[in-house]
């Protein structure tokens, strides 16, 4: 089969597959076309792709020659128009929010797979691009905070006296939150962590953090390990607890999300105004509304001498390893659909393949996406 890798546009620095992932595909008997300059911003030259066994081509040729196209961000309407019917597409489609895109893909008879909806089962862990990107985001969030903070992260005993360590508060202990905890601890900060899922307490303590408990959280086992919307009474108790801890912190890293919903509001304007001058808030949930009331998505602002960074796209700033992880995850997913002879083999019996497919044969086939969209 022929697979094409498209170049990303705009502020995106990553590429879906680096040359090392391309050489894995070539060993799987796959022919690979790469759009000219696709990897440049992730420091992968066209020459490196050629060495890995790919052919470099113009966008239009990559689209017309390939049976499968892989990219990170959704294709444009122009690209969809250029695709042949029945092309297989792998990308992060964000299908619950990109309704028009999903409809276009169904109309054009594209078999699309959205890598952000891969079921979160243990067998799919090696394919989970959300975990990989959350790892990058949690790490970069802490480095950004440390860079902006007007004081040290670690404790220092110096001839000029003792420097106390920075206090970091992390809201949400999912993949990004746990990575932020581990990175903050490596830099020597004292770290506290909030989450509504009691199951993460052990992991938080194991990584050297203090788990702050608020009683009365709804921890729904049926939500598959995810958080669910909380009661108003709990939200009030939680806001009070977050306030008490935030005003003593130097850094707050916000990572709390509820899949398919607006992010929970955990850090009010009143709390921000009571924080120490010079404190830093990094809001990784900015694109889904933010955990902090003052956050502006894709903007860095100062409110009452507190810096608030609304950034949900830190992986763009670490394109080498972010692309490497994205490519490895994607290849692990692809292995479910490629035969020993390098041919495409759509196995509907596989729950991961079925659970990731959004459109096929002119239809929206993903049950949850279909329930919110009618073609
Ligand atoms: P996420 O990005 O959806 O949310 C981040 C964290 O915010 C979660 O821990 C969540 O509990 C927390 N949160 C939500 N509302 C909150 C509130 N009001 N107050 C405080 N915290 C709140 O989560 P994620 O990082 O994508 O991971 C969620 C779960 O999925 C974890 O249990 C993780 O282990 C699991 N997971 C499984 C796989 C797999 O098996 N393939 C892969 C990745 C993650």
Tab-separated table of C-alpha atoms and ligand atoms in Angstrom:
chain	number	residue	atom	x	y	z
A	1	UNK	CA	0.000	0.000	0.000
A	2	UNK	CA	1.031	3.635	-0.457
A	3	UNK	CA	0.980	5.956	2.530
A	4	UNK	CA	1.393	9.731	2.238
A	5	UNK	CA	2.542	12.079	4.996
A	6	UNK	CA	1.333	15.653	4.694
A	7	UNK	CA	3.004	18.817	5.911
A	8	UNK	CA	1.271	20.682	8.758
A	9	UNK	CA	0.250	24.323	8.362
A	10	UNK	CA	0.266	27.511	10.462
A	11	UNK	CA	1.942	27.473	13.882
A	12	UNK	CA	2.248	23.675	13.931
A	13	UNK	CA	5.890	22.577	14.165
A	14	UNK	CA	5.326	18.841	14.488
A	15	UNK	CA	5.131	16.260	11.710
A	16	UNK	CA	3.065	13.069	11.968
A	17	UNK	CA	5.946	10.689	11.222
A	18	UNK	CA	9.675	11.322	11.543
A	19	UNK	CA	12.131	9.483	9.240
A	20	UNK	CA	12.671	6.788	11.915
A	21	UNK	CA	8.933	5.954	11.775
A	22	UNK	CA	9.015	6.029	7.967
A	23	UNK	CA	11.761	3.408	7.939
A	24	UNK	CA	9.528	1.184	10.139
A	25	UNK	CA	6.769	1.530	7.509
A	26	UNK	CA	9.202	0.720	4.692
A	27	UNK	CA	10.194	-2.474	6.552
A	28	UNK	CA	6.456	-3.305	6.679
A	29	UNK	CA	6.523	-3.353	2.815
A	30	UNK	CA	4.778	0.021	2.550
A	31	UNK	CA	5.619	2.680	-0.040
A	32	UNK	CA	5.845	6.113	1.599
A	33	UNK	CA	5.389	9.548	0.008
A	34	UNK	CA	6.285	12.592	2.088
A	35	UNK	CA	5.236	16.137	1.205
A	36	UNK	CA	8.230	18.384	0.503
A	37	UNK	CA	9.560	20.105	3.666
A	38	UNK	CA	7.018	18.233	5.856
A	39	UNK	CA	9.559	17.599	8.628
A	40	UNK	CA	11.624	20.787	8.450
A	41	UNK	CA	10.166	22.427	11.563
A	42	UNK	CA	10.668	19.178	13.505
A	43	UNK	CA	14.309	19.140	12.315
A	44	UNK	CA	13.813	16.280	9.833
A	45	UNK	CA	15.124	17.112	6.363
A	46	UNK	CA	13.835	15.770	3.050
A	47	UNK	CA	17.224	14.044	2.690
A	48	UNK	CA	16.625	12.161	5.967
A	49	UNK	CA	13.231	10.963	4.697
A	50	UNK	CA	14.811	9.828	1.410
A	51	UNK	CA	17.452	7.929	3.360
A	52	UNK	CA	14.646	6.264	5.337
A	53	UNK	CA	13.173	5.038	2.049
A	54	UNK	CA	10.513	7.664	1.281
A	55	UNK	CA	9.836	9.619	-1.903
A	56	UNK	CA	9.503	13.401	-1.558
A	57	UNK	CA	6.668	14.926	-3.599
A	58	UNK	CA	4.478	18.011	-3.918
A	59	UNK	CA	1.267	18.089	-1.843
A	60	UNK	CA	-1.041	17.416	-4.810
A	61	UNK	CA	0.989	14.335	-5.824
A	62	UNK	CA	1.124	12.968	-2.270
A	63	UNK	CA	-2.671	13.290	-2.025
A	64	UNK	CA	-3.399	11.780	-5.450
A	65	UNK	CA	-0.896	8.880	-5.188
A	66	UNK	CA	-1.652	7.724	-1.632
A	67	UNK	CA	-4.211	5.165	-0.510
A	68	UNK	CA	-3.735	6.371	3.060
A	69	UNK	CA	-2.863	9.870	4.295
A	70	UNK	CA	-1.446	10.619	7.717
A	71	UNK	CA	-1.219	14.042	9.330
A	72	UNK	CA	-1.644	15.540	12.804
A	73	UNK	CA	-4.156	18.347	12.288
A	74	UNK	CA	-7.385	17.908	10.307
A	75	UNK	CA	-7.145	18.337	6.508
A	76	UNK	CA	-8.435	21.538	4.914
A	77	UNK	CA	-11.523	21.532	2.689
A	78	UNK	CA	-9.167	21.991	-0.306
A	79	UNK	CA	-7.194	18.887	0.667
A	80	UNK	CA	-10.385	16.859	1.148
A	81	UNK	CA	-11.542	17.958	-2.310
A	82	UNK	CA	-8.235	16.695	-3.777
A	83	UNK	CA	-8.517	13.252	-2.122
A	84	UNK	CA	-9.636	10.218	-4.087
A	85	UNK	CA	-12.791	8.504	-2.868
A	86	UNK	CA	-12.057	5.735	-0.339
A	87	UNK	CA	-8.769	7.306	0.744
A	88	UNK	CA	-7.979	6.277	4.322
A	89	UNK	CA	-7.156	9.229	6.578
A	90	UNK	CA	-5.443	9.181	9.981
A	91	UNK	CA	-5.398	12.481	11.911
A	92	UNK	CA	-6.514	14.171	15.118
A	93	UNK	CA	-9.979	15.173	13.932
A	94	UNK	CA	-11.525	16.265	17.257
A	95	UNK	CA	-14.790	14.929	15.755
A	96	UNK	CA	-17.143	15.964	18.571
A	97	UNK	CA	-16.424	19.616	17.831
A	98	UNK	CA	-15.533	19.538	14.091
A	99	UNK	CA	-18.989	18.670	12.777
A	100	UNK	CA	-18.561	20.235	9.302
A	101	UNK	CA	-15.280	18.369	8.801
A	102	UNK	CA	-16.820	14.998	9.703
A	103	UNK	CA	-19.701	15.644	7.293
A	104	UNK	CA	-17.263	16.551	4.475
A	105	UNK	CA	-15.251	13.365	5.045
A	106	UNK	CA	-18.407	11.224	4.946
A	107	UNK	CA	-19.665	12.975	1.808
A	108	UNK	CA	-16.312	12.445	0.053
A	109	UNK	CA	-16.352	8.749	1.091
A	110	UNK	CA	-13.127	8.997	3.078
A	111	UNK	CA	-12.431	6.247	5.617
A	112	UNK	CA	-11.250	8.416	8.489
A	113	UNK	CA	-9.686	7.463	11.815
A	114	UNK	CA	-9.428	10.060	14.569
A	115	UNK	CA	-6.377	9.328	16.687
A	116	UNK	CA	-7.765	11.305	19.631
A	117	UNK	CA	-10.662	8.867	20.094
A	118	UNK	CA	-8.632	5.662	20.315
A	119	UNK	CA	-10.342	3.716	23.142
A	120	UNK	CA	-8.400	4.056	26.400
A	121	UNK	CA	-7.902	0.366	27.101
A	122	UNK	CA	-4.668	-1.228	28.254
A	123	UNK	CA	-4.129	-2.818	24.795
A	124	UNK	CA	-4.356	0.661	23.237
A	125	UNK	CA	-1.884	2.311	25.607
A	126	UNK	CA	0.980	2.193	23.098
A	127	UNK	CA	-1.253	3.998	20.552
A	128	UNK	CA	-2.487	6.755	22.856
A	129	UNK	CA	-1.443	10.063	21.297
A	130	UNK	CA	-3.377	12.018	23.973
A	131	UNK	CA	-1.153	10.525	26.691
A	132	UNK	CA	1.983	11.281	24.687
A	133	UNK	CA	1.022	14.901	24.069
A	134	UNK	CA	-0.127	15.314	27.696
A	135	UNK	CA	3.315	14.100	28.813
A	136	UNK	CA	4.953	16.819	26.716
A	137	UNK	CA	2.486	19.444	27.943
A	138	UNK	CA	2.928	18.620	31.651
A	139	UNK	CA	6.717	18.761	31.331
A	140	UNK	CA	6.815	21.981	29.306
A	141	UNK	CA	4.263	23.666	31.581
A	142	UNK	CA	6.583	23.254	34.560
A	143	UNK	CA	9.665	24.430	32.663
A	144	UNK	CA	7.739	27.488	31.465
A	145	UNK	CA	6.577	28.259	35.014
A	146	UNK	CA	10.102	27.827	36.394
A	147	UNK	CA	11.403	30.174	33.721
A	148	UNK	CA	8.862	32.870	34.559
A	149	UNK	CA	8.927	32.611	38.351
A	150	UNK	CA	10.951	35.362	40.056
A	151	UNK	CA	12.378	32.786	42.478
A	152	UNK	CA	14.120	29.369	42.510
A	153	UNK	CA	12.266	26.041	42.361
A	154	UNK	CA	14.716	24.099	44.614
A	155	UNK	CA	15.764	24.830	48.151
A	156	UNK	CA	19.284	26.243	48.357
A	157	UNK	CA	21.565	26.621	51.362
A	158	UNK	CA	23.887	29.409	50.310
A	159	UNK	CA	26.340	31.799	51.939
A	160	UNK	CA	23.631	34.403	51.408
A	161	UNK	CA	21.188	32.375	53.451
A	162	UNK	CA	18.624	29.634	52.850
A	163	UNK	CA	16.346	29.844	49.841
A	164	UNK	CA	13.018	28.100	50.470
A	165	UNK	CA	11.690	25.840	47.684
A	166	UNK	CA	8.866	26.953	45.404
A	167	UNK	CA	5.381	25.642	46.138
A	168	UNK	CA	3.544	24.166	43.157
A	169	UNK	CA	-0.153	23.339	43.140
A	170	UNK	CA	-1.373	20.992	40.393
A	171	UNK	CA	-5.075	20.806	39.567
A	172	UNK	CA	-5.877	17.466	37.942
A	173	UNK	CA	-3.705	14.351	38.233
A	174	UNK	CA	-4.193	12.809	34.772
A	175	UNK	CA	-1.254	12.172	32.457
A	176	UNK	CA	-0.283	15.877	32.181
A	177	UNK	CA	-0.736	16.528	35.917
A	178	UNK	CA	1.377	13.535	36.953
A	179	UNK	CA	4.127	14.547	34.519
A	180	UNK	CA	3.978	18.110	35.901
A	181	UNK	CA	4.299	16.658	39.410
A	182	UNK	CA	7.314	14.506	38.459
A	183	UNK	CA	9.044	17.410	36.681
A	184	UNK	CA	8.372	19.862	39.529
A	185	UNK	CA	9.776	17.375	42.040
A	186	UNK	CA	12.903	16.864	39.885
A	187	UNK	CA	13.402	20.627	39.997
A	188	UNK	CA	13.084	20.520	43.792
A	189	UNK	CA	9.673	22.149	44.369
A	190	UNK	CA	7.191	21.175	47.072
A	191	UNK	CA	4.096	19.912	45.252
A	192	UNK	CA	0.417	19.561	46.150
A	193	UNK	CA	-2.104	17.906	43.837
A	194	UNK	CA	-5.918	17.993	43.608
A	195	UNK	CA	-8.096	15.525	41.748
A	196	UNK	CA	-11.659	14.291	42.054
A	197	UNK	CA	-10.557	10.721	41.355
A	198	UNK	CA	-9.385	9.160	44.622
A	199	UNK	CA	-7.686	6.395	42.583
A	200	UNK	CA	-4.790	8.718	41.723
A	201	UNK	CA	-3.817	9.402	45.354
A	202	UNK	CA	-1.321	6.506	45.440
A	203	UNK	CA	0.378	7.670	42.233
A	204	UNK	CA	0.614	11.244	43.534
A	205	UNK	CA	2.187	10.123	46.801
A	206	UNK	CA	4.496	7.720	44.930
A	207	UNK	CA	5.821	10.632	42.850
A	208	UNK	CA	6.531	12.687	45.980
A	209	UNK	CA	3.444	14.923	45.933
A	210	UNK	CA	0.882	15.657	48.637
A	211	UNK	CA	-2.669	14.703	47.647
A	212	UNK	CA	-5.211	17.292	48.798
A	213	UNK	CA	-8.523	15.603	49.502
A	214	UNK	CA	-11.924	17.233	49.341
A	215	UNK	CA	-14.684	14.972	50.606
A	216	UNK	CA	-17.810	14.179	48.602
A	217	UNK	CA	-16.429	13.840	45.055
A	218	UNK	CA	-18.401	11.727	42.580
A	219	UNK	CA	-16.005	9.085	41.309
A	220	UNK	CA	-17.952	7.234	38.622
A	221	UNK	CA	-16.404	3.836	37.808
A	222	UNK	CA	-18.629	3.678	34.692
A	223	UNK	CA	-16.762	6.706	33.259
A	224	UNK	CA	-13.811	4.439	32.356
A	225	UNK	CA	-11.253	6.096	34.624
A	226	UNK	CA	-12.313	9.627	33.654
A	227	UNK	CA	-13.675	12.393	35.852
A	228	UNK	CA	-17.367	13.293	35.763
A	229	UNK	CA	-19.244	16.530	36.440
A	230	UNK	CA	-19.437	17.246	40.217
A	231	UNK	CA	-22.342	18.454	42.404
A	232	UNK	CA	-22.699	22.174	43.220
A	233	UNK	CA	-22.087	21.424	46.897
A	234	UNK	CA	-18.789	19.676	46.091
A	235	UNK	CA	-17.765	22.484	43.723
A	236	UNK	CA	-18.194	25.026	46.553
A	237	UNK	CA	-16.123	22.939	48.978
A	238	UNK	CA	-13.490	22.387	46.318
A	239	UNK	CA	-13.293	26.092	45.419
A	240	UNK	CA	-12.684	26.926	49.091
A	241	UNK	CA	-9.960	24.279	49.386
A	242	UNK	CA	-8.291	25.327	46.106
A	243	UNK	CA	-8.371	28.952	47.327
A	244	UNK	CA	-6.624	28.082	50.616
A	245	UNK	CA	-3.859	26.155	48.849
A	246	UNK	CA	-3.457	28.468	45.826
A	247	UNK	CA	-2.830	31.577	47.935
A	248	UNK	CA	0.149	29.814	49.539
A	249	UNK	CA	1.533	28.574	46.187
A	250	UNK	CA	4.022	30.179	43.806
A	251	UNK	CA	2.881	28.197	40.778
A	252	UNK	CA	-0.468	26.657	39.822
A	253	UNK	CA	-0.570	24.195	36.912
A	254	UNK	CA	-4.117	23.612	35.672
A	255	UNK	CA	-4.728	20.314	33.871
A	256	UNK	CA	-8.273	19.308	34.909
A	257	UNK	CA	-10.519	18.241	32.036
A	258	UNK	CA	-13.778	16.354	31.556
A	259	UNK	CA	-13.855	14.577	28.151
A	260	UNK	CA	-16.298	16.165	25.680
A	261	UNK	CA	-17.233	18.949	28.139
A	262	UNK	CA	-16.054	22.410	29.153
A	263	UNK	CA	-13.137	22.241	31.622
A	264	UNK	CA	-14.157	22.640	35.289
A	265	UNK	CA	-13.636	26.131	36.744
A	266	UNK	CA	-11.393	25.616	39.773
A	267	UNK	CA	-9.455	28.842	40.242
A	268	UNK	CA	-11.671	31.894	40.590
A	269	UNK	CA	-10.762	35.516	39.871
A	270	UNK	CA	-11.013	36.200	43.626
A	271	UNK	CA	-8.439	33.466	44.296
A	272	UNK	CA	-6.075	34.794	41.611
A	273	UNK	CA	-6.326	38.268	43.158
A	274	UNK	CA	-5.410	36.791	46.571
A	275	UNK	CA	-2.317	34.968	45.231
A	276	UNK	CA	1.232	36.183	45.922
A	277	UNK	CA	2.536	38.833	43.491
A	278	UNK	CA	4.892	37.229	40.945
A	279	UNK	CA	3.065	33.879	41.039
A	280	UNK	CA	2.568	31.981	37.784
A	281	UNK	CA	-0.496	30.073	36.577
A	282	UNK	CA	-0.185	27.758	33.564
A	283	UNK	CA	-3.597	26.731	32.256
A	284	UNK	CA	-3.306	23.662	30.016
A	285	UNK	CA	-7.108	23.450	29.872
A	286	UNK	CA	-7.298	26.872	28.159
A	287	UNK	CA	-8.657	25.534	24.844
A	288	UNK	CA	-11.671	23.949	26.568
A	289	UNK	CA	-12.494	27.036	28.651
A	290	UNK	CA	-9.670	26.878	31.221
A	291	UNK	CA	-9.601	25.920	34.905
A	292	UNK	CA	-8.845	29.524	35.829
A	293	UNK	CA	-11.523	32.204	35.470
A	294	UNK	CA	-9.030	34.795	34.230
A	295	UNK	CA	-7.351	32.597	31.557
A	296	UNK	CA	-7.375	33.806	27.975
A	297	UNK	CA	-6.805	31.003	25.477
A	298	UNK	CA	-3.533	31.300	23.521
A	299	UNK	CA	-2.535	34.404	25.466
A	300	UNK	CA	-0.194	35.316	28.307
A	301	UNK	CA	-1.622	37.981	30.591
A	302	UNK	CA	-0.843	39.580	33.947
A	303	UNK	CA	-3.709	40.003	36.411
A	304	UNK	CA	-3.010	41.558	39.839
A	305	UNK	CA	0.728	40.834	39.413
A	306	UNK	CA	0.043	37.152	38.664
A	307	UNK	CA	1.117	35.786	35.254
A	308	UNK	CA	-1.490	33.576	33.593
A	309	UNK	CA	-0.463	31.533	30.569
A	310	UNK	CA	-3.375	30.049	28.590
A	311	UNK	CA	-1.609	27.424	26.503
A	312	UNK	CA	-3.040	24.074	25.450
A	313	UNK	CA	-0.535	23.534	22.665
A	314	UNK	CA	2.821	23.067	24.367
A	315	UNK	CA	3.632	19.968	22.208
A	316	UNK	CA	4.064	22.370	19.258
A	317	UNK	CA	7.057	23.841	21.133
A	318	UNK	CA	8.804	20.469	21.464
A	319	UNK	CA	8.437	19.178	17.900
A	320	UNK	CA	11.232	16.566	17.893
A	321	UNK	CA	10.099	14.336	20.731
A	322	UNK	CA	6.412	15.208	20.297
A	323	UNK	CA	6.641	14.045	16.632
A	324	UNK	CA	8.640	10.985	17.640
A	325	UNK	CA	5.961	9.939	20.158
A	326	UNK	CA	3.095	10.762	17.785
A	327	UNK	CA	4.723	8.658	15.037
A	328	UNK	CA	5.372	5.654	17.306
A	329	UNK	CA	1.765	5.741	18.598
A	330	UNK	CA	0.436	6.009	15.041
A	331	UNK	CA	2.525	3.077	13.794
A	332	UNK	CA	1.363	0.914	16.709
A	333	UNK	CA	-2.214	1.716	15.686
A	334	UNK	CA	-1.447	1.086	11.992
A	335	UNK	CA	-0.118	-2.381	12.801
A	336	UNK	CA	-3.724	-3.368	13.579
A	337	UNK	CA	-4.656	-2.607	9.970
A	338	UNK	CA	-1.674	-3.682	7.829
A	339	UNK	CA	-1.169	-7.277	6.669
A	340	UNK	CA	2.219	-9.052	6.574
A	341	UNK	CA	2.398	-8.132	2.869
A	342	UNK	CA	1.910	-4.443	3.617
A	343	UNK	CA	-1.716	-4.326	2.488
A	344	UNK	CA	-4.580	-2.465	4.143
A	345	UNK	CA	-6.821	-4.803	6.062
A	346	UNK	CA	-9.818	-3.193	7.774
A	347	UNK	CA	-10.740	-5.512	10.632
A	348	UNK	CA	-14.065	-4.415	12.105
A	349	UNK	CA	-13.806	-7.157	14.752
A	350	UNK	CA	-11.002	-5.209	16.427
A	351	UNK	CA	-12.502	-2.917	19.066
A	352	UNK	CA	-9.659	-0.387	18.736
A	353	UNK	CA	-10.025	-0.110	14.936
A	354	UNK	CA	-13.816	0.099	15.186
A	355	UNK	CA	-13.718	2.563	18.084
A	356	UNK	CA	-11.370	4.936	16.235
A	357	UNK	CA	-13.066	4.955	12.817
A	358	UNK	CA	-15.229	8.054	12.315
A	359	UNK	CA	-16.393	7.825	8.685
A	360	UNK	CA	-16.543	4.929	6.218
A	361	UNK	CA	-18.501	4.170	3.066
A	362	UNK	CA	-20.282	7.585	3.086
A	363	UNK	CA	-21.468	7.032	6.691
A	364	UNK	CA	-20.514	8.344	10.109
A	365	UNK	CA	-19.738	5.028	11.798
A	366	UNK	CA	-18.548	6.175	15.227
A	367	UNK	CA	-21.522	5.720	17.547
A	368	UNK	CA	-20.833	8.678	19.868
A	369	UNK	CA	-20.027	11.023	16.970
A	370	UNK	CA	-23.117	9.820	15.067
A	371	UNK	CA	-25.294	10.550	18.085
A	372	UNK	CA	-24.450	14.259	17.826
A	373	UNK	CA	-24.285	14.604	14.010
A	374	UNK	CA	-26.737	13.792	11.248
A	375	UNK	CA	-25.412	13.876	7.668
B	1	LIG	P1	-7.992	14.336	31.378
B	1	LIG	O1	-7.053	15.144	30.548
B	1	LIG	O2	-9.348	14.030	30.841
B	1	LIG	O3	-8.172	15.067	32.802
B	1	LIG	C1	-7.066	15.412	33.614
B	1	LIG	C2	-7.381	15.183	35.077
B	1	LIG	O4	-8.305	16.174	35.531
B	1	LIG	C3	-8.026	13.827	35.394
B	1	LIG	O5	-7.203	13.131	36.313
B	1	LIG	C4	-9.364	14.208	35.998
B	1	LIG	O6	-9.768	13.308	37.023
B	1	LIG	C5	-9.086	15.585	36.560
B	1	LIG	N1	-10.270	16.385	36.845
B	1	LIG	C6	-11.416	16.515	36.121
B	1	LIG	N2	-12.299	17.318	36.746
B	1	LIG	C7	-11.702	17.736	37.906
B	1	LIG	C8	-12.087	18.585	38.971
B	1	LIG	N3	-13.274	19.154	39.002
B	1	LIG	N4	-11.199	18.775	39.971
B	1	LIG	C9	-9.977	18.185	39.964
B	1	LIG	N5	-9.550	17.369	38.985
B	1	LIG	C10	-10.402	17.142	37.983
B	1	LIG	O7	-7.312	12.960	31.831
B	1	LIG	P2	-6.184	12.096	31.155
B	1	LIG	O8	-4.860	12.584	31.530
B	1	LIG	O9	-6.469	12.014	29.711
B	1	LIG	O10	-6.410	10.663	31.839
B	1	LIG	C11	-7.596	10.300	32.493
B	1	LIG	C12	-7.582	8.818	32.856
B	1	LIG	O11	-7.410	7.981	31.715
B	1	LIG	C13	-6.483	8.405	33.820
B	1	LIG	O12	-7.035	7.483	34.733
B	1	LIG	C14	-5.492	7.682	32.991
B	1	LIG	O13	-4.743	6.737	33.725
B	1	LIG	C15	-6.404	7.020	32.001
B	1	LIG	N6	-5.681	6.717	30.741
B	1	LIG	C16	-5.771	5.458	30.226
B	1	LIG	C17	-5.080	5.164	29.051
B	1	LIG	C18	-5.135	3.779	28.452
B	1	LIG	O14	-5.404	2.848	29.179
B	1	LIG	N7	-4.917	3.635	27.139
B	1	LIG	C19	-4.359	6.142	28.418
B	1	LIG	C20	-4.307	7.424	28.974
B	1	LIG	C21	-4.987	7.697	30.149
